[in-house]
Amino acid sequence: MTKFKSTLSRRSVLAGMAAGVSALAMPAILPSRAFAATPGSNPGKYKLDLGGYTGPELSSAPITLKIMRQEYPPETNEVMNAIYAKFSAAYPNITIQEERVPYGDLPTKVQVYVASGQAPDIMMGRNDFASAYAAGQLTLPLQQFLSADFIADVYAPLRESATIDGNLVCLPWETNPVYMAFNRDIFDKLGIKPPPEVAEYDGGWTVEEYMQCFDDVTKALRASGDQQTFALAASGYGNGGPGSNYTQLESIWVRMMGDPNAEKGSSAYNTFMGVSEDGFTATGYVNTPEAAKGMANYKAVFTNGYTPTGVVPDQFRGGAAAITFSGTGTVKRFLKTGQPFNFGMSPAPKGTIAYTTTVADSPIIWSGTPYPAETAALLAFICNDENRFAFHDAWGSMPVRKTLVDALPEYATDQRLTLGTNVADHAFGPPKSVGWFDYFSAINPAVKDIALGADPQGRLDQVATQIDGLLAKYK
């Protein structure tokens, strides 16, 4: 597991996370608390099913717990409201206050709250920021509160990416493995072969085959007089458009050109790693010839008119794109609300390796919370089986625990979902760096610049130097 320098302080991490935010106030020291010696939220041990929680029974004193998470559609928000209501019914002394923010604003909100020293008890984080959470001691290690069986149930790539130095610093609760969705009706209409509908993560097309497909579809659409439909939908990740979310989307184009089995220190190995082993150097990793080739492919989808250069909300759902990067969430939502068209699912493009990334919304417990046990119990309750099934039914993203997925028969019978579970088992976590906040903030604009015309190698060289400088403060 990744280990960062012990000399790193929370203050140095905060300085990077919250540049421009003044008057930093360090949170309270984590209070000591005795925990239960035996695992499990056994029936009768607590007032309701607290999932994998193993801590002491909760306080009877008046308590207010604050949660910050992203905004969901109304039906999903109602699921969360119902969960809170059940918890408060069992523990009426505990009041739950919730703050909802746009998804793309979550990392910034976490940074600002942490810097202020007055953060909500639970905040929606992401597993790709786990290294920063750990180095800054921003979160409570969750294995203190959750059973080993519960943690082991999480898909390994997600669990490992959320674990730093043996500590589970955030809790992946749902994910959306990234692969491809395609509109079969468009392919049928144009008489073009669609991507293969297979169940294995490595059974799909190469990036060259996808590029040829994008070209064929684009030419056929334009020849038919259709100027509005695109071969590849605009990104809907993050805030949408090019450079929207390097962690979850654009890094696929780069890291697929690397190889984790290549000789350590080789260009192919470094391309896959994305950052040096100590997490402090991007030069020689993010700007290798292989990475530049990956970004050249990415640039080509824009310069050749395969995809829009801006934000186009719901382009694939609206039937105005033949293919999109997506995942199980699209499958579940289409099946639930009615399919807008015939659609299929296929693996993401392959480069040197079959590569896709795994990123999950991952709640964190603020290390400064005055109520660690109660906060952990609430988070565990939100993640118990019943509540995860309800959330999955409303929102559609894939649960991160295998026992939950195994209990959903459609994941064993529907190729579009079975592929998702295979991708989840073979995906890779983001590069681990304590300065991932800085890395992420720097690389996204560079990716957008490349999409809009910048030279891939030159822009990657520039951003690599920039990231090196940003990471230097953590050494």
PDB file of C-alpha atoms in Angstrom, residues 55-273:
ATOM      1  CA  GLY A  55     -18.969   0.486  17.832  1.00  0.00           C
ATOM      2  CA  PRO A  56     -20.729   1.137  21.125  1.00  0.00           C
ATOM      3  CA  GLU A  57     -24.433   1.873  21.475  1.00  0.00           C
ATOM      4  CA  LEU A  58     -25.129   5.484  20.709  1.00  0.00           C
ATOM      5  CA  SER A  59     -25.411   8.343  23.130  1.00  0.00           C
ATOM      6  CA  SER A  60     -28.820   9.339  24.483  1.00  0.00           C
ATOM      7  CA  ALA A  61     -27.775  12.996  24.784  1.00  0.00           C
ATOM      8  CA  PRO A  62     -29.137  15.578  22.302  1.00  0.00           C
ATOM      9  CA  ILE A  63     -26.853  15.557  19.253  1.00  0.00           C
ATOM     10  CA  THR A  64     -26.917  17.183  15.833  1.00  0.00           C
ATOM     11  CA  LEU A  65     -25.100  15.426  12.993  1.00  0.00           C
ATOM     12  CA  LYS A  66     -24.395  17.336   9.780  1.00  0.00           C
ATOM     13  CA  ILE A  67     -24.118  15.749   6.349  1.00  0.00           C
ATOM     14  CA  MET A  68     -22.953  17.352   3.119  1.00  0.00           C
ATOM     15  CA  ARG A  69     -23.581  15.494  -0.115  1.00  0.00           C
ATOM     16  CA  GLN A  70     -24.403  16.099  -3.739  1.00  0.00           C
ATOM     17  CA  GLU A  71     -27.844  16.988  -5.043  1.00  0.00           C
ATOM     18  CA  TYR A  72     -29.797  14.079  -6.536  1.00  0.00           C
ATOM     19  CA  PRO A  73     -33.075  13.986  -8.441  1.00  0.00           C
ATOM     20  CA  PRO A  74     -36.141  14.275  -6.194  1.00  0.00           C
ATOM     21  CA  GLU A  75     -36.875  10.536  -6.060  1.00  0.00           C
ATOM     22  CA  THR A  76     -33.333   9.799  -4.849  1.00  0.00           C
ATOM     23  CA  ASN A  77     -33.400  12.653  -2.361  1.00  0.00           C
ATOM     24  CA  GLU A  78     -36.582  11.119  -0.972  1.00  0.00           C
ATOM     25  CA  VAL A  79     -34.751   7.854  -0.351  1.00  0.00           C
ATOM     26  CA  MET A  80     -32.162   9.721   1.693  1.00  0.00           C
ATOM     27  CA  ASN A  81     -34.881  11.595   3.578  1.00  0.00           C
ATOM     28  CA  ALA A  82     -36.566   8.308   4.431  1.00  0.00           C
ATOM     29  CA  ILE A  83     -33.280   6.891   5.700  1.00  0.00           C
ATOM     30  CA  TYR A  84     -32.773   9.882   7.976  1.00  0.00           C
ATOM     31  CA  ALA A  85     -36.339   9.591   9.232  1.00  0.00           C
ATOM     32  CA  LYS A  86     -35.879   5.944  10.193  1.00  0.00           C
ATOM     33  CA  PHE A  87     -32.647   6.725  12.004  1.00  0.00           C
ATOM     34  CA  SER A  88     -34.160   9.630  13.895  1.00  0.00           C
ATOM     35  CA  ALA A  89     -37.171   7.530  14.844  1.00  0.00           C
ATOM     36  CA  ALA A  90     -34.877   5.037  16.550  1.00  0.00           C
ATOM     37  CA  TYR A  91     -32.621   7.723  17.994  1.00  0.00           C
ATOM     38  CA  PRO A  92     -34.887  10.778  18.494  1.00  0.00           C
ATOM     39  CA  ASN A  93     -32.141  12.570  20.404  1.00  0.00           C
ATOM     40  CA  ILE A  94     -30.078  12.755  17.193  1.00  0.00           C
ATOM     41  CA  THR A  95     -31.008  15.488  14.749  1.00  0.00           C
ATOM     42  CA  ILE A  96     -29.716  15.212  11.188  1.00  0.00           C
ATOM     43  CA  GLN A  97     -29.002  18.350   9.185  1.00  0.00           C
ATOM     44  CA  GLU A  98     -28.233  18.000   5.515  1.00  0.00           C
ATOM     45  CA  GLU A  99     -26.569  20.305   2.984  1.00  0.00           C
ATOM     46  CA  ARG A 100     -26.765  19.506  -0.732  1.00  0.00           C
ATOM     47  CA  VAL A 101     -24.381  20.968  -3.313  1.00  0.00           C
ATOM     48  CA  PRO A 102     -23.857  20.442  -7.065  1.00  0.00           C
ATOM     49  CA  TYR A 103     -21.736  17.361  -7.690  1.00  0.00           C
ATOM     50  CA  GLY A 104     -18.876  19.228  -9.360  1.00  0.00           C
ATOM     51  CA  ASP A 105     -18.540  21.548  -6.382  1.00  0.00           C
ATOM     52  CA  LEU A 106     -18.018  18.808  -3.790  1.00  0.00           C
ATOM     53  CA  PRO A 107     -14.182  18.734  -3.740  1.00  0.00           C
ATOM     54  CA  THR A 108     -14.003  22.501  -3.306  1.00  0.00           C
ATOM     55  CA  LYS A 109     -16.622  22.447  -0.566  1.00  0.00           C
ATOM     56  CA  VAL A 110     -14.705  19.750   1.278  1.00  0.00           C
ATOM     57  CA  GLN A 111     -11.520  21.798   1.034  1.00  0.00           C
ATOM     58  CA  VAL A 112     -13.167  24.949   2.316  1.00  0.00           C
ATOM     59  CA  TYR A 113     -14.914  23.196   5.171  1.00  0.00           C
ATOM     60  CA  VAL A 114     -11.734  21.408   6.239  1.00  0.00           C
ATOM     61  CA  ALA A 115      -9.804  24.650   6.173  1.00  0.00           C
ATOM     62  CA  SER A 116     -12.455  26.359   8.289  1.00  0.00           C
ATOM     63  CA  GLY A 117     -12.212  23.744  11.028  1.00  0.00           C
ATOM     64  CA  GLN A 118     -16.013  23.571  11.163  1.00  0.00           C
ATOM     65  CA  ALA A 119     -16.769  20.760   8.759  1.00  0.00           C
ATOM     66  CA  PRO A 120     -19.910  18.611   8.626  1.00  0.00           C
ATOM     67  CA  ASP A 121     -19.596  15.288  10.422  1.00  0.00           C
ATOM     68  CA  ILE A 122     -20.084  13.387   7.138  1.00  0.00           C
ATOM     69  CA  MET A 123     -18.991  14.782   3.789  1.00  0.00           C
ATOM     70  CA  MET A 124     -19.276  13.196   0.394  1.00  0.00           C
ATOM     71  CA  GLY A 125     -15.745  12.555  -0.763  1.00  0.00           C
ATOM     72  CA  ARG A 126     -14.176  10.400  -3.455  1.00  0.00           C
ATOM     73  CA  ASN A 127     -11.764   7.519  -3.303  1.00  0.00           C
ATOM     74  CA  ASP A 128      -9.294   9.253  -5.637  1.00  0.00           C
ATOM     75  CA  PHE A 129      -8.651  11.811  -2.890  1.00  0.00           C
ATOM     76  CA  ALA A 130      -7.916   9.141  -0.275  1.00  0.00           C
ATOM     77  CA  SER A 131      -4.186   9.911  -0.141  1.00  0.00           C
ATOM     78  CA  ALA A 132      -4.849  13.549   0.677  1.00  0.00           C
ATOM     79  CA  TYR A 133      -7.437  12.650   3.291  1.00  0.00           C
ATOM     80  CA  ALA A 134      -4.912  10.351   4.957  1.00  0.00           C
ATOM     81  CA  ALA A 135      -1.923  12.667   4.805  1.00  0.00           C
ATOM     82  CA  GLY A 136      -3.958  15.531   6.214  1.00  0.00           C
ATOM     83  CA  GLN A 137      -5.534  13.312   8.855  1.00  0.00           C
ATOM     84  CA  LEU A 138      -8.833  14.698   7.679  1.00  0.00           C
ATOM     85  CA  THR A 139     -10.910  11.583   8.202  1.00  0.00           C
ATOM     86  CA  LEU A 140     -11.506   8.931  10.794  1.00  0.00           C
ATOM     87  CA  PRO A 141     -10.109   5.496   9.883  1.00  0.00           C
ATOM     88  CA  LEU A 142     -13.284   3.574   9.251  1.00  0.00           C
ATOM     89  CA  GLN A 143     -11.982   0.122  10.159  1.00  0.00           C
ATOM     90  CA  GLN A 144     -12.279   1.323  13.762  1.00  0.00           C
ATOM     91  CA  PHE A 145     -16.045   1.260  13.365  1.00  0.00           C
ATOM     92  CA  LEU A 146     -16.837  -1.326  10.686  1.00  0.00           C
ATOM     93  CA  SER A 147     -16.495  -5.093  10.673  1.00  0.00           C
ATOM     94  CA  ALA A 148     -13.739  -6.685   8.596  1.00  0.00           C
ATOM     95  CA  ASP A 149     -16.331  -8.731   6.699  1.00  0.00           C
ATOM     96  CA  PHE A 150     -18.236  -5.595   5.726  1.00  0.00           C
ATOM     97  CA  ILE A 151     -15.082  -3.915   4.424  1.00  0.00           C
ATOM     98  CA  ALA A 152     -13.885  -7.053   2.614  1.00  0.00           C
ATOM     99  CA  ASP A 153     -17.216  -7.165   0.769  1.00  0.00           C
ATOM    100  CA  VAL A 154     -16.309  -3.988  -1.183  1.00  0.00           C
ATOM    101  CA  TYR A 155     -14.956  -4.596  -4.715  1.00  0.00           C
ATOM    102  CA  ALA A 156     -11.191  -4.890  -4.318  1.00  0.00           C
ATOM    103  CA  PRO A 157     -10.091  -2.074  -6.674  1.00  0.00           C
ATOM    104  CA  LEU A 158     -12.301   0.376  -4.812  1.00  0.00           C
ATOM    105  CA  ARG A 159     -11.347  -0.874  -1.382  1.00  0.00           C
ATOM    106  CA  GLU A 160      -7.652  -0.695  -2.200  1.00  0.00           C
ATOM    107  CA  SER A 161      -7.893   2.796  -3.653  1.00  0.00           C
ATOM    108  CA  ALA A 162      -9.649   3.988  -0.496  1.00  0.00           C
ATOM    109  CA  THR A 163      -7.055   2.414   1.795  1.00  0.00           C
ATOM    110  CA  ILE A 164      -3.861   4.203   2.754  1.00  0.00           C
ATOM    111  CA  ASP A 165      -1.317   2.619   5.090  1.00  0.00           C
ATOM    112  CA  GLY A 166      -3.902   0.083   6.168  1.00  0.00           C
ATOM    113  CA  ASN A 167      -6.530   2.674   7.035  1.00  0.00           C
ATOM    114  CA  LEU A 168      -9.855   2.828   5.201  1.00  0.00           C
ATOM    115  CA  VAL A 169     -10.068   6.600   4.964  1.00  0.00           C
ATOM    116  CA  CYS A 170     -13.326   6.803   2.987  1.00  0.00           C
ATOM    117  CA  LEU A 171     -16.187   4.410   2.309  1.00  0.00           C
ATOM    118  CA  PRO A 172     -17.099   3.745  -1.344  1.00  0.00           C
ATOM    119  CA  TRP A 173     -20.867   3.260  -1.304  1.00  0.00           C
ATOM    120  CA  GLU A 174     -21.849   3.107  -4.943  1.00  0.00           C
ATOM    121  CA  THR A 175     -19.989   3.198  -8.205  1.00  0.00           C
ATOM    122  CA  ASN A 176     -20.536   3.405 -11.916  1.00  0.00           C
ATOM    123  CA  PRO A 177     -17.876   1.345 -13.707  1.00  0.00           C
ATOM    124  CA  VAL A 178     -16.917   3.153 -16.900  1.00  0.00           C
ATOM    125  CA  TYR A 179     -17.570   1.421 -20.208  1.00  0.00           C
ATOM    126  CA  MET A 180     -19.479   2.164 -23.394  1.00  0.00           C
ATOM    127  CA  ALA A 181     -23.188   2.493 -24.150  1.00  0.00           C
ATOM    128  CA  PHE A 182     -24.360   2.661 -27.729  1.00  0.00           C
ATOM    129  CA  ASN A 183     -27.619   3.459 -29.497  1.00  0.00           C
ATOM    130  CA  ARG A 184     -28.360   0.339 -31.516  1.00  0.00           C
ATOM    131  CA  ASP A 185     -31.063   2.132 -33.510  1.00  0.00           C
ATOM    132  CA  ILE A 186     -28.542   4.602 -34.939  1.00  0.00           C
ATOM    133  CA  PHE A 187     -26.166   1.826 -35.954  1.00  0.00           C
ATOM    134  CA  ASP A 188     -29.005  -0.145 -37.540  1.00  0.00           C
ATOM    135  CA  LYS A 189     -30.222   2.930 -39.418  1.00  0.00           C
ATOM    136  CA  LEU A 190     -26.739   3.666 -40.773  1.00  0.00           C
ATOM    137  CA  GLY A 191     -25.940   0.016 -41.507  1.00  0.00           C
ATOM    138  CA  ILE A 192     -22.754   0.150 -39.427  1.00  0.00           C
ATOM    139  CA  LYS A 193     -21.537  -2.639 -37.154  1.00  0.00           C
ATOM    140  CA  PRO A 194     -21.896  -1.652 -33.472  1.00  0.00           C
ATOM    141  CA  PRO A 195     -19.349  -2.449 -30.740  1.00  0.00           C
ATOM    142  CA  PRO A 196     -19.344  -6.077 -29.512  1.00  0.00           C
ATOM    143  CA  GLU A 197     -21.788  -6.952 -26.742  1.00  0.00           C
ATOM    144  CA  VAL A 198     -19.606  -9.111 -24.509  1.00  0.00           C
ATOM    145  CA  ALA A 199     -19.482  -9.728 -20.771  1.00  0.00           C
ATOM    146  CA  GLU A 200     -15.696  -9.578 -20.355  1.00  0.00           C
ATOM    147  CA  TYR A 201     -13.947  -6.289 -19.637  1.00  0.00           C
ATOM    148  CA  ASP A 202     -11.226  -7.048 -22.229  1.00  0.00           C
ATOM    149  CA  GLY A 203     -13.471  -8.360 -24.993  1.00  0.00           C
ATOM    150  CA  GLY A 204     -14.167  -5.051 -26.714  1.00  0.00           C
ATOM    151  CA  TRP A 205     -12.641  -2.983 -29.473  1.00  0.00           C
ATOM    152  CA  THR A 206      -9.206  -1.399 -29.606  1.00  0.00           C
ATOM    153  CA  VAL A 207      -8.965   2.377 -29.577  1.00  0.00           C
ATOM    154  CA  GLU A 208      -8.158   2.243 -33.300  1.00  0.00           C
ATOM    155  CA  GLU A 209     -11.364   0.296 -33.973  1.00  0.00           C
ATOM    156  CA  TYR A 210     -13.378   2.805 -31.969  1.00  0.00           C
ATOM    157  CA  MET A 211     -11.776   5.708 -33.845  1.00  0.00           C
ATOM    158  CA  GLN A 212     -12.668   4.050 -37.149  1.00  0.00           C
ATOM    159  CA  CYS A 213     -16.219   3.548 -35.907  1.00  0.00           C
ATOM    160  CA  PHE A 214     -16.490   7.206 -34.873  1.00  0.00           C
ATOM    161  CA  ASP A 215     -15.296   8.176 -38.334  1.00  0.00           C
ATOM    162  CA  ASP A 216     -17.684   5.839 -40.125  1.00  0.00           C
ATOM    163  CA  VAL A 217     -20.668   6.993 -38.088  1.00  0.00           C
ATOM    164  CA  THR A 218     -19.826  10.681 -38.488  1.00  0.00           C
ATOM    165  CA  LYS A 219     -19.449  10.439 -42.242  1.00  0.00           C
ATOM    166  CA  ALA A 220     -22.668   8.441 -42.586  1.00  0.00           C
ATOM    167  CA  LEU A 221     -24.621  10.907 -40.435  1.00  0.00           C
ATOM    168  CA  ARG A 222     -23.399  13.942 -42.333  1.00  0.00           C
ATOM    169  CA  ALA A 223     -23.976  12.257 -45.701  1.00  0.00           C
ATOM    170  CA  SER A 224     -27.573  11.630 -44.654  1.00  0.00           C
ATOM    171  CA  GLY A 225     -28.027  15.311 -43.906  1.00  0.00           C
ATOM    172  CA  ASP A 226     -27.995  14.837 -40.123  1.00  0.00           C
ATOM    173  CA  GLN A 227     -25.853  17.651 -38.723  1.00  0.00           C
ATOM    174  CA  GLN A 228     -27.080  17.351 -35.121  1.00  0.00           C
ATOM    175  CA  THR A 229     -26.230  13.792 -34.130  1.00  0.00           C
ATOM    176  CA  PHE A 230     -22.668  12.923 -33.078  1.00  0.00           C
ATOM    177  CA  ALA A 231     -20.723   9.662 -33.022  1.00  0.00           C
ATOM    178  CA  LEU A 232     -19.597  10.201 -29.414  1.00  0.00           C
ATOM    179  CA  ALA A 233     -21.641  12.060 -26.828  1.00  0.00           C
ATOM    180  CA  ALA A 234     -20.203  15.036 -24.969  1.00  0.00           C
ATOM    181  CA  SER A 235     -18.876  14.081 -21.566  1.00  0.00           C
ATOM    182  CA  GLY A 236     -21.437  14.127 -18.794  1.00  0.00           C
ATOM    183  CA  TYR A 237     -18.866  13.519 -16.074  1.00  0.00           C
ATOM    184  CA  GLY A 238     -18.113  16.245 -13.565  1.00  0.00           C
ATOM    185  CA  ASN A 239     -19.494  19.479 -14.901  1.00  0.00           C
ATOM    186  CA  GLY A 240     -19.494  18.097 -18.457  1.00  0.00           C
ATOM    187  CA  GLY A 241     -17.559  18.786 -21.642  1.00  0.00           C
ATOM    188  CA  PRO A 242     -13.846  18.236 -22.402  1.00  0.00           C
ATOM    189  CA  GLY A 243     -11.556  18.183 -19.384  1.00  0.00           C
ATOM    190  CA  SER A 244     -14.491  17.560 -17.104  1.00  0.00           C
ATOM    191  CA  ASN A 245     -13.135  14.753 -14.964  1.00  0.00           C
ATOM    192  CA  TYR A 246      -9.641  13.405 -15.595  1.00  0.00           C
ATOM    193  CA  THR A 247      -9.956  10.927 -12.753  1.00  0.00           C
ATOM    194  CA  GLN A 248     -13.003   9.173 -14.071  1.00  0.00           C
ATOM    195  CA  LEU A 249     -12.858   9.740 -17.817  1.00  0.00           C
ATOM    196  CA  GLU A 250     -10.009  11.445 -19.634  1.00  0.00           C
ATOM    197  CA  SER A 251      -7.265   9.464 -17.873  1.00  0.00           C
ATOM    198  CA  ILE A 252      -8.629   6.389 -19.646  1.00  0.00           C
ATOM    199  CA  TRP A 253      -7.222   7.716 -22.934  1.00  0.00           C
ATOM    200  CA  VAL A 254      -3.780   8.054 -21.340  1.00  0.00           C
ATOM    201  CA  ARG A 255      -3.377   5.144 -18.944  1.00  0.00           C
ATOM    202  CA  MET A 256      -4.708   2.580 -21.456  1.00  0.00           C
ATOM    203  CA  MET A 257      -1.500   3.297 -23.399  1.00  0.00           C
ATOM    204  CA  GLY A 258       0.621   2.166 -20.441  1.00  0.00           C
ATOM    205  CA  ASP A 259       1.303  -1.262 -19.003  1.00  0.00           C
ATOM    206  CA  PRO A 260       1.518  -2.187 -15.295  1.00  0.00           C
ATOM    207  CA  ASN A 261       3.397  -5.351 -16.246  1.00  0.00           C
ATOM    208  CA  ALA A 262       6.120  -3.532 -18.171  1.00  0.00           C
ATOM    209  CA  GLU A 263       9.570  -3.139 -16.626  1.00  0.00           C
ATOM    210  CA  LYS A 264       9.389  -0.870 -13.609  1.00  0.00           C
ATOM    211  CA  GLY A 265      10.658   2.561 -14.550  1.00  0.00           C
ATOM    212  CA  SER A 266       9.964   2.063 -18.241  1.00  0.00           C
ATOM    213  CA  SER A 267       7.939   4.585 -20.160  1.00  0.00           C
ATOM    214  CA  ALA A 268       5.019   2.163 -20.528  1.00  0.00           C
ATOM    215  CA  TYR A 269       5.043   1.410 -16.793  1.00  0.00           C
ATOM    216  CA  ASN A 270       5.226   5.089 -15.862  1.00  0.00           C
ATOM    217  CA  THR A 271       2.374   5.930 -18.250  1.00  0.00           C
ATOM    218  CA  PHE A 272       0.148   3.502 -16.425  1.00  0.00           C
ATOM    219  CA  MET A 273       1.240   4.731 -12.988  1.00  0.00           C
TER     220      MET A 273
END
